[in-house]
PDB file of N, CA and C in Angstrom:
ATOM      1  N   UNK X   1      11.429 -12.617  15.662  1.00 61.00           N
ATOM      2  CA  UNK X   1      11.633 -11.598  14.627  1.00 61.00           C
ATOM      3  C   UNK X   1      11.505 -10.250  14.858  1.00 61.00           C
ATOM      4  N   UNK X   2      12.604  -9.399  14.629  1.00 70.00           N
ATOM      5  CA  UNK X   2      12.001  -7.904  14.996  1.00 70.00           C
ATOM      6  C   UNK X   2      11.383  -7.116  13.803  1.00 70.00           C
ATOM      7  N   UNK X   3      10.744  -6.030  14.395  1.00 68.00           N
ATOM      8  CA  UNK X   3       9.897  -5.226  13.295  1.00 68.00           C
ATOM      9  C   UNK X   3      10.958  -4.849  11.951  1.00 68.00           C
ATOM     10  N   UNK X   4      11.869  -4.534  12.469  1.00 85.00           N
ATOM     11  CA  UNK X   4      13.025  -4.032  11.348  1.00 85.00           C
ATOM     12  C   UNK X   4      13.405  -5.253  10.367  1.00 85.00           C
ATOM     13  N   UNK X   5      13.451  -6.581  10.897  1.00 89.00           N
ATOM     14  CA  UNK X   5      13.824  -7.626  10.104  1.00 89.00           C
ATOM     15  C   UNK X   5      12.576  -8.202   9.323  1.00 89.00           C
ATOM     16  N   UNK X   6      11.147  -7.928   9.935  1.00 86.00           N
ATOM     17  CA  UNK X   6      10.215  -8.093   9.314  1.00 86.00           C
ATOM     18  C   UNK X   6       9.899  -7.104   8.058  1.00 86.00           C
ATOM     19  N   UNK X   7      10.166  -5.996   8.362  1.00 90.00           N
ATOM     20  CA  UNK X   7      10.307  -5.015   7.357  1.00 90.00           C
ATOM     21  C   UNK X   7      11.218  -5.113   6.166  1.00 90.00           C
ATOM     22  N   UNK X   8      12.361  -5.489   6.507  1.00 91.00           N
ATOM     23  CA  UNK X   8      13.405  -5.855   5.497  1.00 91.00           C
ATOM     24  C   UNK X   8      12.879  -7.200   4.737  1.00 91.00           C
ATOM     25  N   UNK X   9      12.405  -7.971   5.177  1.00 89.00           N
ATOM     26  CA  UNK X   9      11.739  -9.034   4.455  1.00 89.00           C
ATOM     27  C   UNK X   9      10.761  -8.885   3.298  1.00 89.00           C
ATOM     28  N   UNK X  10       9.907  -7.900   4.083  1.00 88.00           N
ATOM     29  CA  UNK X  10       8.710  -7.466   3.273  1.00 88.00           C
ATOM     30  C   UNK X  10       9.169  -6.618   2.015  1.00 88.00           C
ATOM     31  N   UNK X  11      10.074  -5.827   2.404  1.00 91.00           N
ATOM     32  CA  UNK X  11      10.570  -4.825   1.254  1.00 91.00           C
ATOM     33  C   UNK X  11      11.134  -5.772   0.300  1.00 91.00           C
ATOM     34  N   UNK X  12      12.098  -6.891   0.743  1.00 92.00           N
ATOM     35  CA  UNK X  12      12.706  -7.773  -0.529  1.00 92.00           C
ATOM     36  C   UNK X  12      11.696  -8.229  -1.416  1.00 92.00           C
ATOM     37  N   UNK X  13      10.478  -8.728  -0.788  1.00 87.00           N
ATOM     38  CA  UNK X  13       9.400  -9.357  -1.204  1.00 87.00           C
ATOM     39  C   UNK X  13       8.649  -8.498  -2.293  1.00 87.00           C
ATOM     40  N   UNK X  14       8.310  -7.202  -1.807  1.00 89.00           N
ATOM     41  CA  UNK X  14       7.899  -6.129  -2.600  1.00 89.00           C
ATOM     42  C   UNK X  14       8.473  -5.862  -3.919  1.00 89.00           C
ATOM     43  N   UNK X  15       9.882  -5.861  -3.713  1.00 92.00           N
ATOM     44  CA  UNK X  15      10.765  -5.200  -4.892  1.00 92.00           C
ATOM     45  C   UNK X  15      10.549  -6.580  -5.822  1.00 92.00           C
ATOM     46  N   UNK X  16      10.588  -7.680  -5.220  1.00 91.00           N
ATOM     47  CA  UNK X  16      10.316  -8.726  -6.086  1.00 91.00           C
ATOM     48  C   UNK X  16       8.937  -8.917  -6.864  1.00 91.00           C
ATOM     49  N   UNK X  17       7.891  -8.791  -6.141  1.00 88.00           N
ATOM     50  CA  UNK X  17       6.446  -9.020  -6.870  1.00 88.00           C
ATOM     51  C   UNK X  17       6.073  -7.548  -7.649  1.00 88.00           C
ATOM     52  N   UNK X  18       6.768  -6.597  -7.456  1.00 90.00           N
ATOM     53  CA  UNK X  18       6.308  -5.429  -8.369  1.00 90.00           C
ATOM     54  C   UNK X  18       7.329  -4.962  -8.918  1.00 90.00           C
ATOM     55  N   UNK X  19       8.297  -5.675  -9.373  1.00 91.00           N
ATOM     56  CA  UNK X  19       9.324  -5.256 -10.274  1.00 91.00           C
ATOM     57  C   UNK X  19       8.789  -4.926 -11.779  1.00 91.00           C
ATOM     58  N   UNK X  20       9.104  -3.898 -12.187  1.00 93.00           N
ATOM     59  CA  UNK X  20       8.405  -3.624 -13.632  1.00 93.00           C
ATOM     60  C   UNK X  20       6.903  -3.127 -13.489  1.00 93.00           C
ATOM     61  N   UNK X  21       6.327  -3.256 -12.593  1.00 93.00           N
ATOM     62  CA  UNK X  21       4.762  -2.833 -12.491  1.00 93.00           C
ATOM     63  C   UNK X  21       4.825  -1.388 -12.183  1.00 93.00           C
ATOM     64  N   UNK X  22       4.271  -0.832 -13.312  1.00 93.00           N
ATOM     65  CA  UNK X  22       4.400   0.914 -13.436  1.00 93.00           C
ATOM     66  C   UNK X  22       3.292   1.373 -12.051  1.00 93.00           C
ATOM     67  N   UNK X  23       2.463   0.698 -11.811  1.00 93.00           N
ATOM     68  CA  UNK X  23       1.596   0.979 -10.576  1.00 93.00           C
ATOM     69  C   UNK X  23       1.977   1.122  -9.282  1.00 93.00           C
ATOM     70  N   UNK X  24       3.332   0.619  -9.134  1.00 94.00           N
ATOM     71  CA  UNK X  24       3.905   0.706  -7.833  1.00 94.00           C
ATOM     72  C   UNK X  24       4.972   1.565  -7.624  1.00 94.00           C
ATOM     73  N   UNK X  25       5.228   2.211  -6.916  1.00 95.00           N
ATOM     74  CA  UNK X  25       6.523   3.073  -6.833  1.00 95.00           C
ATOM     75  C   UNK X  25       6.881   3.160  -5.196  1.00 95.00           C
ATOM     76  N   UNK X  26       8.210   2.848  -5.073  1.00 96.00           N
ATOM     77  CA  UNK X  26       8.822   2.907  -3.680  1.00 96.00           C
ATOM     78  C   UNK X  26       9.359   4.211  -3.486  1.00 96.00           C
ATOM     79  N   UNK X  27       8.614   4.929  -2.368  1.00 96.00           N
ATOM     80  CA  UNK X  27       9.317   6.409  -2.244  1.00 96.00           C
ATOM     81  C   UNK X  27      10.352   6.655  -1.394  1.00 96.00           C
ATOM     82  N   UNK X  28      10.434   5.460  -0.433  1.00 96.00           N
ATOM     83  CA  UNK X  28      11.593   5.386   0.378  1.00 96.00           C
ATOM     84  C   UNK X  28      11.741   3.576   0.975  1.00 96.00           C
ATOM     85  N   UNK X  29      12.369   3.459   1.532  1.00 94.00           N
ATOM     86  CA  UNK X  29      12.258   1.929   2.247  1.00 94.00           C
ATOM     87  C   UNK X  29      11.200   1.790   3.031  1.00 94.00           C
ATOM     88  N   UNK X  30      10.199   2.799   3.571  1.00 94.00           N
ATOM     89  CA  UNK X  30       9.231   2.389   4.568  1.00 94.00           C
ATOM     90  C   UNK X  30       7.923   3.120   3.831  1.00 94.00           C
ATOM     91  N   UNK X  31       7.959   3.687   2.604  1.00 96.00           N
ATOM     92  CA  UNK X  31       6.798   4.317   2.208  1.00 96.00           C
ATOM     93  C   UNK X  31       6.499   4.204   0.606  1.00 96.00           C
ATOM     94  N   UNK X  32       5.393   3.788   0.225  1.00 95.00           N
ATOM     95  CA  UNK X  32       5.088   3.490  -1.142  1.00 95.00           C
ATOM     96  C   UNK X  32       3.977   3.878  -1.644  1.00 95.00           C
ATOM     97  N   UNK X  33       3.685   3.996  -2.947  1.00 95.00           N
ATOM     98  CA  UNK X  33       2.647   4.589  -3.685  1.00 95.00           C
ATOM     99  C   UNK X  33       1.960   3.092  -4.551  1.00 95.00           C
ATOM    100  N   UNK X  34       0.750   3.159  -4.555  1.00 93.00           N
ATOM    101  CA  UNK X  34       0.322   2.159  -5.666  1.00 93.00           C
ATOM    102  C   UNK X  34      -0.677   2.607  -6.168  1.00 93.00           C
ATOM    103  N   UNK X  35      -1.101   2.632  -7.665  1.00 94.00           N
ATOM    104  CA  UNK X  35      -2.147   3.011  -8.374  1.00 94.00           C
ATOM    105  C   UNK X  35      -2.963   1.887  -8.792  1.00 94.00           C
ATOM    106  N   UNK X  36      -4.233   2.134  -8.319  1.00 92.00           N
ATOM    107  CA  UNK X  36      -5.345   1.157  -8.409  1.00 92.00           C
ATOM    108  C   UNK X  36      -5.989   1.784  -9.771  1.00 92.00           C
ATOM    109  N   UNK X  37      -6.001   1.081 -10.913  1.00 92.00           N
ATOM    110  CA  UNK X  37      -6.528   1.403 -12.392  1.00 92.00           C
ATOM    111  C   UNK X  37      -5.630   2.001 -13.107  1.00 92.00           C
ATOM    112  N   UNK X  38      -6.063   1.736 -14.595  1.00 90.00           N
ATOM    113  CA  UNK X  38      -4.979   2.311 -15.402  1.00 90.00           C
ATOM    114  C   UNK X  38      -5.074   4.000 -15.776  1.00 90.00           C
ATOM    115  N   UNK X  39      -3.858   4.242 -16.112  1.00 85.00           N
ATOM    116  CA  UNK X  39      -3.642   5.756 -16.390  1.00 85.00           C
ATOM    117  C   UNK X  39      -4.910   5.885 -17.501  1.00 85.00           C
ATOM    118  N   UNK X  40      -5.385   7.249 -17.026  1.00 86.00           N
ATOM    119  CA  UNK X  40      -6.401   7.749 -17.962  1.00 86.00           C
ATOM    120  C   UNK X  40      -7.763   7.132 -17.544  1.00 86.00           C
ATOM    121  N   UNK X  41      -8.051   6.296 -16.789  1.00 92.00           N
ATOM    122  CA  UNK X  41      -9.201   5.782 -16.151  1.00 92.00           C
ATOM    123  C   UNK X  41      -9.907   6.743 -15.065  1.00 92.00           C
ATOM    124  N   UNK X  42     -10.917   7.181 -15.397  1.00 89.00           N
ATOM    125  CA  UNK X  42     -11.453   8.283 -14.278  1.00 89.00           C
ATOM    126  C   UNK X  42     -11.733   7.587 -12.956  1.00 89.00           C
ATOM    127  N   UNK X  43     -11.843   6.311 -12.757  1.00 92.00           N
ATOM    128  CA  UNK X  43     -11.881   5.625 -11.449  1.00 92.00           C
ATOM    129  C   UNK X  43     -10.652   5.405 -10.952  1.00 92.00           C
ATOM    130  N   UNK X  44      -9.641   5.527 -11.569  1.00 94.00           N
ATOM    131  CA  UNK X  44      -8.098   5.282 -10.768  1.00 94.00           C
ATOM    132  C   UNK X  44      -7.886   6.050  -9.720  1.00 94.00           C
ATOM    133  N   UNK X  45      -6.980   5.444  -8.718  1.00 95.00           N
ATOM    134  CA  UNK X  45      -6.704   6.144  -7.692  1.00 95.00           C
ATOM    135  C   UNK X  45      -5.445   5.792  -7.252  1.00 95.00           C
ATOM    136  N   UNK X  46      -4.800   6.516  -6.365  1.00 95.00           N
ATOM    137  CA  UNK X  46      -3.301   6.384  -5.716  1.00 95.00           C
ATOM    138  C   UNK X  46      -3.315   6.024  -4.478  1.00 95.00           C
ATOM    139  N   UNK X  47      -2.853   5.147  -3.827  1.00 95.00           N
ATOM    140  CA  UNK X  47      -2.742   5.054  -2.339  1.00 95.00           C
ATOM    141  C   UNK X  47      -1.346   5.362  -1.940  1.00 95.00           C
ATOM    142  N   UNK X  48      -1.059   5.808  -0.902  1.00 95.00           N
ATOM    143  CA  UNK X  48       0.442   5.992  -0.281  1.00 95.00           C
ATOM    144  C   UNK X  48       0.304   5.207   1.102  1.00 95.00           C
ATOM    145  N   UNK X  49       1.066   4.128   1.202  1.00 93.00           N
ATOM    146  CA  UNK X  49       1.365   3.434   2.576  1.00 93.00           C
ATOM    147  C   UNK X  49       2.738   3.685   3.130  1.00 93.00           C
ATOM    148  N   UNK X  50       2.764   3.900   4.325  1.00 94.00           N
ATOM    149  CA  UNK X  50       4.115   4.231   4.877  1.00 94.00           C
ATOM    150  C   UNK X  50       3.831   3.381   6.398  1.00 94.00           C
ATOM    151  N   UNK X  51       5.035   2.651   6.591  1.00 92.00           N
ATOM    152  CA  UNK X  51       5.281   1.730   7.678  1.00 92.00           C
ATOM    153  C   UNK X  51       5.700   2.658   8.996  1.00 92.00           C
ATOM    154  N   UNK X  52       5.340   2.215  10.170  1.00 91.00           N
ATOM    155  CA  UNK X  52       5.560   2.862  11.225  1.00 91.00           C
ATOM    156  C   UNK X  52       6.613   2.120  11.644  1.00 91.00           C
ATOM    157  N   UNK X  53       7.291   2.540  13.097  1.00 92.00           N
ATOM    158  CA  UNK X  53       8.369   1.601  13.137  1.00 92.00           C
ATOM    159  C   UNK X  53       8.336   0.228  13.706  1.00 92.00           C
ATOM    160  N   UNK X  54       6.986   0.228  14.235  1.00 90.00           N
ATOM    161  CA  UNK X  54       6.606  -1.168  14.783  1.00 90.00           C
ATOM    162  C   UNK X  54       5.689  -2.047  13.675  1.00 90.00           C
ATOM    163  N   UNK X  55       5.674  -1.688  12.334  1.00 88.00           N
ATOM    164  CA  UNK X  55       5.174  -2.468  11.418  1.00 88.00           C
ATOM    165  C   UNK X  55       5.692  -3.581  11.109  1.00 88.00           C
ATOM    166  N   UNK X  56       5.343  -4.680  11.210  1.00 84.00           N
ATOM    167  CA  UNK X  56       3.956  -5.170  11.018  1.00 84.00           C
ATOM    168  C   UNK X  56       3.187  -5.533  12.195  1.00 84.00           C
ATOM    169  N   UNK X  57       3.382  -5.354  13.255  1.00 85.00           N
ATOM    170  CA  UNK X  57       2.842  -5.665  14.534  1.00 85.00           C
ATOM    171  C   UNK X  57       1.769  -4.709  14.738  1.00 85.00           C
ATOM    172  N   UNK X  58       2.011  -3.445  14.002  1.00 87.00           N
ATOM    173  CA  UNK X  58       0.827  -2.501  13.950  1.00 87.00           C
ATOM    174  C   UNK X  58       0.595  -1.841  12.459  1.00 87.00           C
ATOM    175  N   UNK X  59      -0.512  -1.502  12.346  1.00 87.00           N
ATOM    176  CA  UNK X  59      -0.761  -1.101  10.996  1.00 87.00           C
ATOM    177  C   UNK X  59      -0.061   0.054  10.215  1.00 87.00           C
ATOM    178  N   UNK X  60       0.076   0.006   9.064  1.00 90.00           N
ATOM    179  CA  UNK X  60       0.549   1.131   8.280  1.00 90.00           C
ATOM    180  C   UNK X  60      -0.107   2.233   8.264  1.00 90.00           C
ATOM    181  N   UNK X  61       0.095   3.366   7.928  1.00 93.00           N
ATOM    182  CA  UNK X  61      -0.555   4.472   7.619  1.00 93.00           C
ATOM    183  C   UNK X  61      -0.782   4.746   6.427  1.00 93.00           C
ATOM    184  N   UNK X  62      -2.107   4.740   6.143  1.00 93.00           N
ATOM    185  CA  UNK X  62      -2.661   4.709   4.409  1.00 93.00           C
ATOM    186  C   UNK X  62      -3.224   6.060   4.313  1.00 93.00           C
ATOM    187  N   UNK X  63      -2.832   6.448   3.087  1.00 96.00           N
ATOM    188  CA  UNK X  63      -3.146   7.931   2.840  1.00 96.00           C
ATOM    189  C   UNK X  63      -3.694   8.068   1.384  1.00 96.00           C
ATOM    190  N   UNK X  64      -4.661   8.789   0.946  1.00 96.00           N
ATOM    191  CA  UNK X  64      -5.130   9.047  -0.354  1.00 96.00           C
ATOM    192  C   UNK X  64      -5.077  10.488  -0.546  1.00 96.00           C
ATOM    193  N   UNK X  65      -3.918  11.221   0.212  1.00 95.00           N
ATOM    194  CA  UNK X  65      -3.931  12.649  -0.207  1.00 95.00           C
ATOM    195  C   UNK X  65      -3.068  12.763  -1.294  1.00 95.00           C
ATOM    196  N   UNK X  66      -2.617  12.017  -2.218  1.00 95.00           N
ATOM    197  CA  UNK X  66      -1.717  12.498  -3.357  1.00 95.00           C
ATOM    198  C   UNK X  66      -2.707  13.626  -4.392  1.00 95.00           C
ATOM    199  N   UNK X  67      -2.018  14.082  -5.055  1.00 95.00           N
ATOM    200  CA  UNK X  67      -2.793  15.219  -5.949  1.00 95.00           C
ATOM    201  C   UNK X  67      -3.469  14.424  -6.857  1.00 95.00           C
ATOM    202  N   UNK X  68      -3.410  13.341  -7.332  1.00 95.00           N
ATOM    203  CA  UNK X  68      -3.651  12.387  -8.268  1.00 95.00           C
ATOM    204  C   UNK X  68      -5.148  12.135  -8.105  1.00 95.00           C
ATOM    205  N   UNK X  69      -5.564  11.980  -6.657  1.00 96.00           N
ATOM    206  CA  UNK X  69      -6.775  11.943  -6.182  1.00 96.00           C
ATOM    207  C   UNK X  69      -7.822  13.111  -5.908  1.00 96.00           C
ATOM    208  N   UNK X  70      -7.011  14.263  -6.261  1.00 95.00           N
ATOM    209  CA  UNK X  70      -7.874  15.659  -6.001  1.00 95.00           C
ATOM    210  C   UNK X  70      -9.255  15.395  -6.639  1.00 95.00           C
ATOM    211  N   UNK X  71      -9.628  14.741  -7.615  1.00 93.00           N
ATOM    212  CA  UNK X  71     -11.144  14.768  -8.334  1.00 93.00           C
ATOM    213  C   UNK X  71     -11.872  13.961  -7.329  1.00 93.00           C
ATOM    214  N   UNK X  72     -11.432  13.020  -6.388  1.00 95.00           N
ATOM    215  CA  UNK X  72     -12.219  12.003  -5.765  1.00 95.00           C
ATOM    216  C   UNK X  72     -13.011  12.968  -4.547  1.00 95.00           C
ATOM    217  N   UNK X  73     -14.290  12.618  -4.570  1.00 96.00           N
ATOM    218  CA  UNK X  73     -14.679  13.088  -3.207  1.00 96.00           C
ATOM    219  C   UNK X  73     -14.449  12.296  -1.926  1.00 96.00           C
ATOM    220  N   UNK X  74     -14.531  13.293  -0.817  1.00 96.00           N
ATOM    221  CA  UNK X  74     -14.146  12.680   0.457  1.00 96.00           C
ATOM    222  C   UNK X  74     -14.713  11.593   0.956  1.00 96.00           C
ATOM    223  N   UNK X  75     -16.019  11.604   0.479  1.00 97.00           N
ATOM    224  CA  UNK X  75     -16.902  10.322   0.839  1.00 97.00           C
ATOM    225  C   UNK X  75     -16.318   9.232   0.201  1.00 97.00           C
ATOM    226  N   UNK X  76     -16.020   8.977  -0.993  1.00 96.00           N
ATOM    227  CA  UNK X  76     -15.378   8.128  -1.724  1.00 96.00           C
ATOM    228  C   UNK X  76     -14.053   7.832  -1.208  1.00 96.00           C
ATOM    229  N   UNK X  77     -13.440   8.503  -1.071  1.00 96.00           N
ATOM    230  CA  UNK X  77     -11.984   8.318  -0.425  1.00 96.00           C
ATOM    231  C   UNK X  77     -12.101   7.449   0.871  1.00 96.00           C
ATOM    232  N   UNK X  78     -13.064   7.875   1.678  1.00 96.00           N
ATOM    233  CA  UNK X  78     -13.145   7.478   3.004  1.00 96.00           C
ATOM    234  C   UNK X  78     -13.628   5.871   3.021  1.00 96.00           C
ATOM    235  N   UNK X  79     -14.401   5.848   1.868  1.00 95.00           N
ATOM    236  CA  UNK X  79     -14.880   4.473   1.555  1.00 95.00           C
ATOM    237  C   UNK X  79     -13.893   3.361   1.229  1.00 95.00           C
ATOM    238  N   UNK X  80     -13.062   3.980   0.375  1.00 93.00           N
ATOM    239  CA  UNK X  80     -11.926   3.138  -0.018  1.00 93.00           C
ATOM    240  C   UNK X  80     -10.959   2.945   1.117  1.00 93.00           C
ATOM    241  N   UNK X  81     -10.762   3.978   1.755  1.00 94.00           N
ATOM    242  CA  UNK X  81      -9.640   3.579   3.058  1.00 94.00           C
ATOM    243  C   UNK X  81     -10.223   2.672   3.865  1.00 94.00           C
ATOM    244  N   UNK X  82     -11.550   2.615   4.295  1.00 93.00           N
ATOM    245  CA  UNK X  82     -12.284   1.956   5.223  1.00 93.00           C
ATOM    246  C   UNK X  82     -11.968   0.240   4.616  1.00 93.00           C
ATOM    247  N   UNK X  83     -12.292  -0.012   3.154  1.00 90.00           N
ATOM    248  CA  UNK X  83     -12.016  -1.149   2.798  1.00 90.00           C
ATOM    249  C   UNK X  83     -10.609  -1.514   2.847  1.00 90.00           C
ATOM    250  N   UNK X  84      -9.668  -0.715   2.542  1.00 88.00           N
ATOM    251  CA  UNK X  84      -8.480  -1.066   2.596  1.00 88.00           C
ATOM    252  C   UNK X  84      -8.040  -1.349   3.992  1.00 88.00           C
ATOM    253  N   UNK X  85      -8.574  -0.666   5.110  1.00 88.00           N
ATOM    254  CA  UNK X  85      -8.327  -1.064   6.565  1.00 88.00           C
ATOM    255  C   UNK X  85      -8.674  -2.121   6.958  1.00 88.00           C
ATOM    256  N   UNK X  86      -9.857  -2.743   6.268  1.00 85.00           N
ATOM    257  CA  UNK X  86     -10.231  -3.974   6.500  1.00 85.00           C
ATOM    258  C   UNK X  86      -9.236  -5.155   6.161  1.00 85.00           C
ATOM    259  N   UNK X  87      -8.638  -4.861   4.915  1.00 82.00           N
ATOM    260  CA  UNK X  87      -7.490  -5.756   4.394  1.00 82.00           C
ATOM    261  C   UNK X  87      -6.167  -5.468   5.333  1.00 82.00           C
ATOM    262  N   UNK X  88      -5.958  -4.574   5.918  1.00 84.00           N
ATOM    263  CA  UNK X  88      -4.873  -4.421   6.624  1.00 84.00           C
ATOM    264  C   UNK X  88      -5.017  -5.277   7.807  1.00 84.00           C
ATOM    265  N   UNK X  89      -6.134  -5.143   8.413  1.00 82.00           N
ATOM    266  CA  UNK X  89      -6.648  -6.124   9.572  1.00 82.00           C
ATOM    267  C   UNK X  89      -6.520  -7.288   9.523  1.00 82.00           C
ATOM    268  N   UNK X  90      -6.716  -7.813   8.296  1.00 80.00           N
ATOM    269  CA  UNK X  90      -7.130  -9.344   8.021  1.00 80.00           C
ATOM    270  C   UNK X  90      -5.412  -9.698   7.883  1.00 80.00           C
ATOM    271  N   UNK X  91      -4.675  -8.909   7.540  1.00 76.00           N
ATOM    272  CA  UNK X  91      -3.308  -9.608   7.198  1.00 76.00           C
ATOM    273  C   UNK X  91      -1.984  -8.861   8.379  1.00 76.00           C
ATOM    274  N   UNK X  92      -2.559  -8.334   9.297  1.00 75.00           N
ATOM    275  CA  UNK X  92      -1.669  -7.562  10.156  1.00 75.00           C
ATOM    276  C   UNK X  92      -1.021  -8.649  10.974  1.00 75.00           C
ATOM    277  N   UNK X  93       0.346  -8.586  11.048  1.00 65.00           N
ATOM    278  CA  UNK X  93       1.333  -9.480  11.799  1.00 65.00           C
ATOM    279  C   UNK X  93       1.377 -10.943  11.031  1.00 65.00           C
ATOM    280  N   UNK X  94       0.686 -11.489   9.986  1.00 64.00           N
ATOM    281  CA  UNK X  94       1.190 -12.429   9.170  1.00 64.00           C
ATOM    282  C   UNK X  94       1.957 -12.108   7.969  1.00 64.00           C
ATOM    283  N   UNK X  95       1.139 -11.608   7.124  1.00 57.00           N
ATOM    284  CA  UNK X  95       1.789 -11.344   5.709  1.00 57.00           C
ATOM    285  C   UNK X  95       1.479  -9.850   5.375  1.00 57.00           C
ATOM    286  N   UNK X  96       2.489  -9.353   4.554  1.00 65.00           N
ATOM    287  CA  UNK X  96       2.605  -7.777   4.472  1.00 65.00           C
ATOM    288  C   UNK X  96       1.210  -7.256   3.823  1.00 65.00           C
ATOM    289  N   UNK X  97       1.056  -6.137   3.814  1.00 62.00           N
ATOM    290  CA  UNK X  97      -0.358  -5.715   3.392  1.00 62.00           C
ATOM    291  C   UNK X  97       0.009  -5.738   2.009  1.00 62.00           C
ATOM    292  N   UNK X  98       1.230  -5.238   1.429  1.00 60.00           N
ATOM    293  CA  UNK X  98       1.274  -4.967  -0.013  1.00 60.00           C
ATOM    294  C   UNK X  98       1.588  -6.360  -0.603  1.00 60.00           C
ATOM    295  N   UNK X  99       2.091  -7.478   0.154  1.00 56.00           N
ATOM    296  CA  UNK X  99       2.337  -8.602  -0.255  1.00 56.00           C
ATOM    297  C   UNK X  99       0.828  -9.249  -0.609  1.00 56.00           C
ATOM    298  N   UNK X 100       0.013  -9.006   0.627  1.00 57.00           N
ATOM    299  CA  UNK X 100      -1.640  -9.487   0.425  1.00 57.00           C
ATOM    300  C   UNK X 100      -2.086  -8.873  -0.969  1.00 57.00           C
ATOM    301  N   UNK X 101      -1.921  -7.436  -1.032  1.00 60.00           N
ATOM    302  CA  UNK X 101      -2.374  -6.877  -2.062  1.00 60.00           C
ATOM    303  C   UNK X 101      -2.040  -7.096  -3.721  1.00 60.00           C
ATOM    304  N   UNK X 102      -0.527  -7.614  -3.556  1.00 53.00           N
ATOM    305  CA  UNK X 102      -0.307  -8.167  -4.798  1.00 53.00           C
ATOM    306  C   UNK X 102      -0.708  -9.553  -5.087  1.00 53.00           C
ATOM    307  N   UNK X 103      -0.895 -10.488  -3.896  1.00 47.00           N
ATOM    308  CA  UNK X 103      -1.722 -11.723  -4.441  1.00 47.00           C
ATOM    309  C   UNK X 103      -3.136 -11.606  -4.735  1.00 47.00           C
ATOM    310  N   UNK X 104      -3.914 -10.732  -4.097  1.00 47.00           N
ATOM    311  CA  UNK X 104      -5.187 -10.032  -4.513  1.00 47.00           C
ATOM    312  C   UNK X 104      -5.460  -9.414  -5.388  1.00 47.00           C
ATOM    313  N   UNK X 105      -4.587  -8.400  -5.390  1.00 49.00           N
ATOM    314  CA  UNK X 105      -4.858  -7.518  -6.481  1.00 49.00           C
ATOM    315  C   UNK X 105      -6.358  -6.801  -6.531  1.00 49.00           C
ATOM    316  N   UNK X 106      -6.530  -6.196  -5.178  1.00 41.00           N
ATOM    317  CA  UNK X 106      -7.921  -5.724  -5.151  1.00 41.00           C
ATOM    318  C   UNK X 106      -8.631  -4.783  -6.067  1.00 41.00           C
TER     319      UNK X 106
END
């Protein structure tokens, strides 16, 4: 199966899993945001995940550069990104990152 076919299948799964979930936002067919934590929670943060052309054979790009995260220190952001990268590595090429996130709800 090609990367594009895998992406189409994962996109369909994402839409099904996160339908109605206010924490999930599809920015484009290859870029997504997910808020961890409730609105108003000072520990809440937003991750943005973008698929590369070769995703899921290669890792997606994960960012915490959204304005929502401006009050979070760089050290905390780096710690969160490191944990997320571990999740990516664990699920790379098998099941998608957001599918795993949906199952595990980290």
